Amino acid sequence: MAKSPTRTYQQLSDELNRLIEWFESESVNLDEAIDKYEQAMGILRQMEDHLKNAENKVKKIAVKFDAG
Amino acid sequence: MEGVVLAPADFVALLNQTLEFAYPSVVIEGELSSFRVSKNRWVYFDLQDELASVKFFGTVYNLPGPLEDGLKIQVVGSPRLHPRFGFSVNISSISPVGEGSIKKAADLLAAKLQAEGLFDEARKRRLPEIPATIGLITASNSAAYADFIKILNERWGGAEIQLADVYVQGAQAPLQIVRAVEYFNELSSLVDVLVITRGGGSAEDLASFSDERVVRAVAASRIPTLVAVGHEIDTSLAELAADLRASTPSNAAQLLVPSRSETIAGLAVARKSLGEVLIQRIQEAAREARASREYLTSQVNLLLSDRLKMIETTQKLMSVFDPRTALKRGYAIVSKQGRNIASVKQLKAGDNLGIQLSDGTIGAKVQEI
């Protein structure tokens, strides 16, 4: 399974939705289904990990917005 | 100075020097009159009360929006003596004051921007479902900032917030907010969403968010905007121009990101239903395999019984041709010296013959032909 730590939550969520759609489609090959199920479980783990552990970061911009 | 003769230009220069030293900046509040805009660029008006009237000069970039005579406004500027046109205050900022004037100015601006279509529903874009980067424009020491971050942290994690610390009230606020919006829009890597917020306050405190320059900057933003100003009951023009409006800074955070706990619950549902789908797929595959096996078995059986029937038929046919069958019915095979005889022409009287019957062979002799 392709694992990239740089994937955002949105990307993970999109990927999961694609897999769910695939499962809902008509012709599903069993070998592929098992493989994709494992992929989906991996993504779900990453998403849950993100939800439980990720923290927001505030970066103050070092620019003055004063006139002139 | 008496006795010193000055040329007019020298006098103007001397006076301006004195004015600049004594009054680098003045704040004057009064009733607007003789307001006019020349060549779409230069702004002239007077501020007056019962006793006096003072001339002002500036550019349209100083305007907080359309103005009309009778409004009460506050102007920050520097007094100058122009070499040809006489005395005026050069404007650095203008803001309507008093609830009545603020409302009137906002109504004038609202009508103008409405006519331009800046508040049209069709212009509104959807905010990203889950923003990874947020441009936040607010005062870093404000309750609005604290509320927004608190709710954001409660609901969600992993977002990067780039904070543009600006004044959210007062004469400097409009331009700072505009510059911050422009700053975010000029970055090579754009943030996913812009949030512009401040908490409640008086009509004057919130006036910056109904300033034409701010409203236009919000409307022109390439980045989708979420604006939340004041309490539920306050509606600023910047909120109307934004892609999405929130009632308070906390509400902005609620609208911006989903709730962590709801999302975790949603993921658990997704996990369960994926498991169920997989099991269903496996059962379907097993059912299909069973059906295929049954079909194949029946096909093979059909084929075998066909073949068996054919073999039986052939066997029956073959047995008709088997000479032994004829022998059993009473026919005999006649041979002479080991060769089968089919015609009397092959024989003559006295030949020794072998006669094969169904259960044995006898010897015989030809008596006559």
mmCIF file of N, CA and C in Angstrom, chain A residues 8-10 13-14 16-17 19-20 22-28 30 33-34 37 40-41 44-45 47-48 50-68, chain B residues 128-132 140 145 149 152-153 156-167 172 175-177 179-180 183-184 259-260 263-264 267-268 270-271 274-275 277-278 281-282 285:
data_model
loop_
_atom_site.group_PDB
_atom_site.id
_atom_site.type_symbol
_atom_site.label_atom_id
_atom_site.label_comp_id
_atom_site.label_asym_id
_atom_site.label_seq_id
_atom_site.Cartn_x
_atom_site.Cartn_y
_atom_site.Cartn_z
ATOM 1 N N THR A 8 -2.882 14.935 3.229
ATOM 2 C CA THR A 8 -3.737 15.687 4.148
ATOM 3 C C THR A 8 -4.957 14.831 4.483
ATOM 4 N N TYR A 9 -5.672 15.283 5.509
ATOM 5 C CA TYR A 9 -6.873 14.557 5.901
ATOM 6 C C TYR A 9 -7.858 14.493 4.735
ATOM 7 N N GLN A 10 -7.964 15.608 4.026
ATOM 8 C CA GLN A 10 -8.892 15.669 2.887
ATOM 9 C C GLN A 10 -8.510 14.640 1.829
ATOM 10 N N SER A 13 -9.468 11.288 3.033
ATOM 11 C CA SER A 13 -10.919 11.164 2.981
ATOM 12 C C SER A 13 -11.385 10.910 1.543
ATOM 13 N N ASP A 14 -10.786 11.621 0.584
ATOM 14 C CA ASP A 14 -11.135 11.426 -0.825
ATOM 15 C C ASP A 14 -10.803 10.003 -1.268
ATOM 16 N N LEU A 16 -10.522 7.337 0.606
ATOM 17 C CA LEU A 16 -11.462 6.406 1.245
ATOM 18 C C LEU A 16 -12.785 6.375 0.474
ATOM 19 N N ASN A 17 -13.257 7.558 0.089
ATOM 20 C CA ASN A 17 -14.517 7.629 -0.655
ATOM 21 C C ASN A 17 -14.427 6.905 -1.993
ATOM 22 N N LEU A 19 -12.536 4.319 -2.589
ATOM 23 C CA LEU A 19 -12.548 2.882 -2.298
ATOM 24 C C LEU A 19 -13.976 2.417 -1.989
ATOM 25 N N ILE A 20 -14.714 3.235 -1.207
ATOM 26 C CA ILE A 20 -16.097 2.866 -0.869
ATOM 27 C C ILE A 20 -16.938 2.795 -2.141
ATOM 28 N N TRP A 22 -15.876 2.117 -5.090
ATOM 29 C CA TRP A 22 -15.455 0.915 -5.819
ATOM 30 C C TRP A 22 -16.204 -0.307 -5.268
ATOM 31 N N PHE A 23 -16.299 -0.373 -3.943
ATOM 32 C CA PHE A 23 -16.980 -1.510 -3.325
ATOM 33 C C PHE A 23 -18.460 -1.527 -3.673
ATOM 34 N N GLU A 24 -19.004 -0.347 -3.901
ATOM 35 C CA GLU A 24 -20.432 -0.269 -4.201
ATOM 36 C C GLU A 24 -20.719 -0.523 -5.679
ATOM 37 N N SER A 25 -19.672 -0.577 -6.505
ATOM 38 C CA SER A 25 -19.894 -0.794 -7.931
ATOM 39 C C SER A 25 -20.279 -2.259 -8.159
ATOM 40 N N GLU A 26 -20.770 -2.561 -9.358
ATOM 41 C CA GLU A 26 -21.366 -3.873 -9.638
ATOM 42 C C GLU A 26 -20.360 -5.022 -9.638
ATOM 43 N N SER A 27 -19.360 -4.924 -10.514
ATOM 44 C CA SER A 27 -18.470 -6.067 -10.680
ATOM 45 C C SER A 27 -17.253 -5.918 -9.783
ATOM 46 N N VAL A 28 -17.205 -6.705 -8.752
ATOM 47 C CA VAL A 28 -16.095 -6.623 -7.807
ATOM 48 C C VAL A 28 -15.343 -7.959 -7.799
ATOM 49 N N LEU A 30 -12.845 -10.558 -6.229
ATOM 50 C CA LEU A 30 -12.627 -10.853 -4.809
ATOM 51 C C LEU A 30 -11.190 -10.568 -4.348
ATOM 52 N N ALA A 33 -10.881 -7.060 -4.051
ATOM 53 C CA ALA A 33 -11.716 -6.589 -2.936
ATOM 54 C C ALA A 33 -10.942 -6.700 -1.622
ATOM 55 N N ILE A 34 -10.254 -7.812 -1.443
ATOM 56 C CA ILE A 34 -9.506 -8.010 -0.200
ATOM 57 C C ILE A 34 -8.368 -6.994 -0.116
ATOM 58 N N TYR A 37 -9.845 -3.623 0.550
ATOM 59 C CA TYR A 37 -10.339 -3.566 1.928
ATOM 60 C C TYR A 37 -9.177 -3.250 2.874
ATOM 61 N N ALA A 40 -8.297 0.311 2.540
ATOM 62 C CA ALA A 40 -9.290 1.157 3.217
ATOM 63 C C ALA A 40 -9.062 1.152 4.727
ATOM 64 N N MET A 41 -8.745 -0.024 5.267
ATOM 65 C CA MET A 41 -8.503 -0.113 6.714
ATOM 66 C C MET A 41 -7.265 0.712 7.094
ATOM 67 N N LEU A 44 -8.295 4.335 7.021
ATOM 68 C CA LEU A 44 -9.124 4.612 8.199
ATOM 69 C C LEU A 44 -8.264 4.782 9.448
ATOM 70 N N ARG A 45 -7.236 3.916 9.573
ATOM 71 C CA ARG A 45 -6.341 4.026 10.739
ATOM 72 C C ARG A 45 -5.627 5.381 10.729
ATOM 73 N N MET A 47 -6.660 8.113 9.301
ATOM 74 C CA MET A 47 -7.630 9.182 9.553
ATOM 75 C C MET A 47 -7.940 9.278 11.048
ATOM 76 N N GLU A 48 -8.111 8.118 11.670
ATOM 77 C CA GLU A 48 -8.409 8.116 13.108
ATOM 78 C C GLU A 48 -7.218 8.652 13.901
ATOM 79 N N HIS A 50 -5.068 10.759 12.801
ATOM 80 C CA HIS A 50 -5.070 12.217 12.578
ATOM 81 C C HIS A 50 -6.067 12.881 13.539
ATOM 82 N N LEU A 51 -7.267 12.302 13.596
ATOM 83 C CA LEU A 51 -8.329 12.919 14.412
ATOM 84 C C LEU A 51 -7.978 12.912 15.893
ATOM 85 N N LYS A 52 -7.301 11.843 16.321
ATOM 86 C CA LYS A 52 -7.013 11.732 17.751
ATOM 87 C C LYS A 52 -5.774 12.513 18.155
ATOM 88 N N ASN A 53 -4.816 12.633 17.231
ATOM 89 C CA ASN A 53 -3.525 13.179 17.649
ATOM 90 C C ASN A 53 -3.123 14.514 17.034
ATOM 91 N N ALA A 54 -3.664 14.820 15.830
ATOM 92 C CA ALA A 54 -3.159 16.017 15.146
ATOM 93 C C ALA A 54 -3.590 17.286 15.880
ATOM 94 N N GLU A 55 -2.687 18.231 15.926
ATOM 95 C CA GLU A 55 -3.006 19.503 16.568
ATOM 96 C C GLU A 55 -2.903 20.631 15.548
ATOM 97 N N ASN A 56 -3.702 21.651 15.762
ATOM 98 C CA ASN A 56 -3.629 22.823 14.888
ATOM 99 C C ASN A 56 -2.376 23.618 15.233
ATOM 100 N N LYS A 57 -1.807 24.196 14.184
ATOM 101 C CA LYS A 57 -0.611 25.020 14.416
ATOM 102 C C LYS A 57 -0.916 26.447 13.995
ATOM 103 N N VAL A 58 -0.575 27.395 14.856
ATOM 104 C CA VAL A 58 -0.780 28.800 14.502
ATOM 105 C C VAL A 58 0.583 29.422 14.199
ATOM 106 N N LYS A 59 0.646 30.037 13.025
ATOM 107 C CA LYS A 59 1.883 30.701 12.613
ATOM 108 C C LYS A 59 1.555 32.173 12.420
ATOM 109 N N LYS A 60 2.143 33.003 13.229
ATOM 110 C CA LYS A 60 1.854 34.432 13.072
ATOM 111 C C LYS A 60 2.705 34.999 11.946
ATOM 112 N N ILE A 61 2.067 35.676 11.030
ATOM 113 C CA ILE A 61 2.776 36.216 9.873
ATOM 114 C C ILE A 61 3.606 37.427 10.300
ATOM 115 N N ALA A 62 4.866 37.374 9.933
ATOM 116 C CA ALA A 62 5.759 38.456 10.352
ATOM 117 C C ALA A 62 5.721 39.610 9.363
ATOM 118 N N VAL A 63 4.513 40.048 9.061
ATOM 119 C CA VAL A 63 4.364 41.177 8.141
ATOM 120 C C VAL A 63 3.514 42.207 8.854
ATOM 121 N N LYS A 64 3.917 43.462 8.748
ATOM 122 C CA LYS A 64 3.100 44.543 9.321
ATOM 123 C C LYS A 64 2.147 44.999 8.237
ATOM 124 N N PHE A 65 0.893 45.141 8.613
ATOM 125 C CA PHE A 65 -0.086 45.547 7.616
ATOM 126 C C PHE A 65 -0.425 47.030 7.740
ATOM 127 N N ASP A 66 0.476 47.770 8.398
ATOM 128 C CA ASP A 66 0.248 49.212 8.587
ATOM 129 C C ASP A 66 0.193 49.949 7.236
ATOM 130 N N ALA A 67 -0.460 51.057 7.266
ATOM 131 C CA ALA A 67 -0.510 51.905 6.074
ATOM 132 C C ALA A 67 0.888 52.440 5.779
ATOM 133 N N GLY A 68 1.152 52.637 4.519
ATOM 134 C CA GLY A 68 2.404 53.284 4.116
ATOM 135 C C GLY A 68 3.595 52.399 4.063
ATOM 136 N N PRO B 128 -13.904 24.810 1.308
ATOM 137 C CA PRO B 128 -13.422 23.424 1.303
ATOM 138 C C PRO B 128 -14.008 22.658 2.499
ATOM 139 N N GLU B 129 -14.288 21.383 2.270
ATOM 140 C CA GLU B 129 -14.901 20.559 3.330
ATOM 141 C C GLU B 129 -14.013 20.533 4.580
ATOM 142 N N ILE B 130 -12.738 20.267 4.336
ATOM 143 C CA ILE B 130 -11.783 20.218 5.449
ATOM 144 C C ILE B 130 -10.552 21.030 5.055
ATOM 145 N N PRO B 131 -10.451 22.266 5.537
ATOM 146 C CA PRO B 131 -9.308 23.087 5.137
ATOM 147 C C PRO B 131 -8.030 22.642 5.846
ATOM 148 N N ALA B 132 -6.956 22.498 5.077
ATOM 149 C CA ALA B 132 -5.668 22.135 5.681
ATOM 150 C C ALA B 132 -4.916 23.399 6.085
ATOM 151 N N SER B 140 -4.711 39.610 17.238
ATOM 152 C CA SER B 140 -4.231 38.425 17.961
ATOM 153 C C SER B 140 -4.535 38.496 19.460
ATOM 154 N N TYR B 145 -10.236 36.114 18.547
ATOM 155 C CA TYR B 145 -9.155 35.187 18.201
ATOM 156 C C TYR B 145 -9.167 33.989 19.152
ATOM 157 N N ILE B 149 -9.932 30.097 18.004
ATOM 158 C CA ILE B 149 -8.916 29.048 18.149
ATOM 159 C C ILE B 149 -9.396 27.963 19.123
ATOM 160 N N LEU B 152 -11.936 25.864 17.353
ATOM 161 C CA LEU B 152 -11.242 25.137 16.279
ATOM 162 C C LEU B 152 -10.480 23.944 16.858
ATOM 163 N N ASN B 153 -9.750 24.183 17.958
ATOM 164 C CA ASN B 153 -8.971 23.108 18.578
ATOM 165 C C ASN B 153 -9.870 22.027 19.168
ATOM 166 N N TRP B 156 -11.256 20.174 15.822
ATOM 167 C CA TRP B 156 -10.454 19.642 14.736
ATOM 168 C C TRP B 156 -8.979 19.786 15.000
ATOM 169 N N GLY B 157 -8.155 19.018 14.321
ATOM 170 C CA GLY B 157 -6.704 19.132 14.464
ATOM 171 C C GLY B 157 -6.009 18.993 13.131
ATOM 172 N N GLY B 158 -4.762 19.410 13.091
ATOM 173 C CA GLY B 158 -3.952 19.200 11.892
ATOM 174 C C GLY B 158 -3.991 20.340 10.898
ATOM 175 N N ALA B 159 -4.741 21.390 11.225
ATOM 176 C CA ALA B 159 -4.799 22.518 10.297
ATOM 177 C C ALA B 159 -3.671 23.495 10.617
ATOM 178 N N GLU B 160 -3.194 24.164 9.564
ATOM 179 C CA GLU B 160 -2.189 25.205 9.784
ATOM 180 C C GLU B 160 -2.872 26.560 9.666
ATOM 181 N N ILE B 161 -2.776 27.345 10.726
ATOM 182 C CA ILE B 161 -3.416 28.657 10.728
ATOM 183 C C ILE B 161 -2.341 29.717 10.553
ATOM 184 N N GLN B 162 -2.470 30.507 9.502
ATOM 185 C CA GLN B 162 -1.553 31.627 9.308
ATOM 186 C C GLN B 162 -2.285 32.880 9.780
ATOM 187 N N LEU B 163 -1.755 33.462 10.831
ATOM 188 C CA LEU B 163 -2.448 34.581 11.454
ATOM 189 C C LEU B 163 -1.906 35.927 10.975
ATOM 190 N N ALA B 164 -2.808 36.736 10.419
ATOM 191 C CA ALA B 164 -2.462 38.122 10.083
ATOM 192 C C ALA B 164 -3.026 38.991 11.196
ATOM 193 N N ASP B 165 -2.124 39.530 11.991
ATOM 194 C CA ASP B 165 -2.541 40.321 13.162
ATOM 195 C C ASP B 165 -2.832 41.756 12.707
ATOM 196 N N VAL B 166 -4.097 42.139 12.760
ATOM 197 C CA VAL B 166 -4.475 43.483 12.278
ATOM 198 C C VAL B 166 -5.348 44.193 13.320
ATOM 199 N N TYR B 167 -5.457 45.494 13.173
ATOM 200 C CA TYR B 167 -6.449 46.227 13.951
ATOM 201 C C TYR B 167 -7.817 45.862 13.400
ATOM 202 N N GLN B 172 -7.152 52.868 11.393
ATOM 203 C CA GLN B 172 -6.189 52.055 10.630
ATOM 204 C C GLN B 172 -6.740 50.716 10.175
ATOM 205 N N LEU B 175 -7.685 49.645 6.154
ATOM 206 C CA LEU B 175 -6.570 49.405 5.236
ATOM 207 C C LEU B 175 -5.732 48.203 5.654
ATOM 208 N N GLN B 176 -5.595 48.002 6.972
ATOM 209 C CA GLN B 176 -4.836 46.822 7.430
ATOM 210 C C GLN B 176 -5.531 45.530 6.998
ATOM 211 N N ILE B 177 -6.843 45.529 7.147
ATOM 212 C CA ILE B 177 -7.601 44.323 6.757
ATOM 213 C C ILE B 177 -7.465 44.098 5.251
ATOM 214 N N ARG B 179 -5.038 45.065 3.308
ATOM 215 C CA ARG B 179 -3.661 44.618 3.009
ATOM 216 C C ARG B 179 -3.475 43.146 3.363
ATOM 217 N N ALA B 180 -4.080 42.740 4.466
ATOM 218 C CA ALA B 180 -3.953 41.330 4.871
ATOM 219 C C ALA B 180 -4.643 40.420 3.853
ATOM 220 N N TYR B 183 -2.437 40.330 0.915
ATOM 221 C CA TYR B 183 -1.239 39.541 1.226
ATOM 222 C C TYR B 183 -1.500 38.051 0.969
ATOM 223 N N PHE B 184 -2.606 37.553 1.516
ATOM 224 C CA PHE B 184 -2.920 36.128 1.360
ATOM 225 C C PHE B 184 -3.172 35.774 -0.110
ATOM 226 N N SER B 259 -16.743 18.249 13.296
ATOM 227 C CA SER B 259 -16.417 17.892 14.671
ATOM 228 C C SER B 259 -15.640 16.579 14.683
ATOM 229 N N ARG B 260 -14.566 16.598 15.452
ATOM 230 C CA ARG B 260 -13.692 15.432 15.581
ATOM 231 C C ARG B 260 -14.485 14.185 16.012
ATOM 232 N N THR B 263 -16.836 12.891 13.453
ATOM 233 C CA THR B 263 -16.097 12.288 12.351
ATOM 234 C C THR B 263 -15.580 10.910 12.739
ATOM 235 N N ILE B 264 -15.086 10.784 13.979
ATOM 236 C CA ILE B 264 -14.595 9.477 14.437
ATOM 237 C C ILE B 264 -15.748 8.475 14.411
ATOM 238 N N LEU B 267 -16.327 7.439 10.931
ATOM 239 C CA LEU B 267 -15.299 6.508 10.440
ATOM 240 C C LEU B 267 -15.595 5.090 10.930
ATOM 241 N N ALA B 268 -16.084 4.996 12.188
ATOM 242 C CA ALA B 268 -16.418 3.678 12.736
ATOM 243 C C ALA B 268 -17.531 3.039 11.898
ATOM 244 N N ALA B 270 -18.120 3.701 8.754
ATOM 245 C CA ALA B 270 -17.523 3.356 7.462
ATOM 246 C C ALA B 270 -16.770 2.031 7.562
ATOM 247 N N ARG B 271 -16.031 1.862 8.665
ATOM 248 C CA ARG B 271 -15.250 0.641 8.874
ATOM 249 C C ARG B 271 -16.185 -0.578 8.921
ATOM 250 N N LEU B 274 -17.819 -1.256 5.539
ATOM 251 C CA LEU B 274 -16.849 -1.825 4.592
ATOM 252 C C LEU B 274 -16.645 -3.310 4.888
ATOM 253 N N GLY B 275 -16.562 -3.637 6.175
ATOM 254 C CA GLY B 275 -16.419 -5.038 6.590
ATOM 255 C C GLY B 275 -17.607 -5.847 6.101
ATOM 256 N N VAL B 277 -19.608 -5.133 3.634
ATOM 257 C CA VAL B 277 -19.578 -5.235 2.174
ATOM 258 C C VAL B 277 -18.611 -6.330 1.742
ATOM 259 N N LEU B 278 -17.449 -6.361 2.428
ATOM 260 C CA LEU B 278 -16.448 -7.369 2.057
ATOM 261 C C LEU B 278 -17.004 -8.776 2.287
ATOM 262 N N ARG B 281 -19.387 -9.604 -0.286
ATOM 263 C CA ARG B 281 -18.708 -9.923 -1.552
ATOM 264 C C ARG B 281 -18.140 -11.342 -1.512
ATOM 265 N N ILE B 282 -17.591 -11.735 -0.338
ATOM 266 C CA ILE B 282 -17.021 -13.076 -0.212
ATOM 267 C C ILE B 282 -18.136 -14.110 -0.343
ATOM 268 N N ALA B 285 -19.124 -14.387 -3.847
ATOM 269 C CA ALA B 285 -18.132 -15.126 -4.616
ATOM 270 C C ALA B 285 -18.275 -16.618 -4.346
#
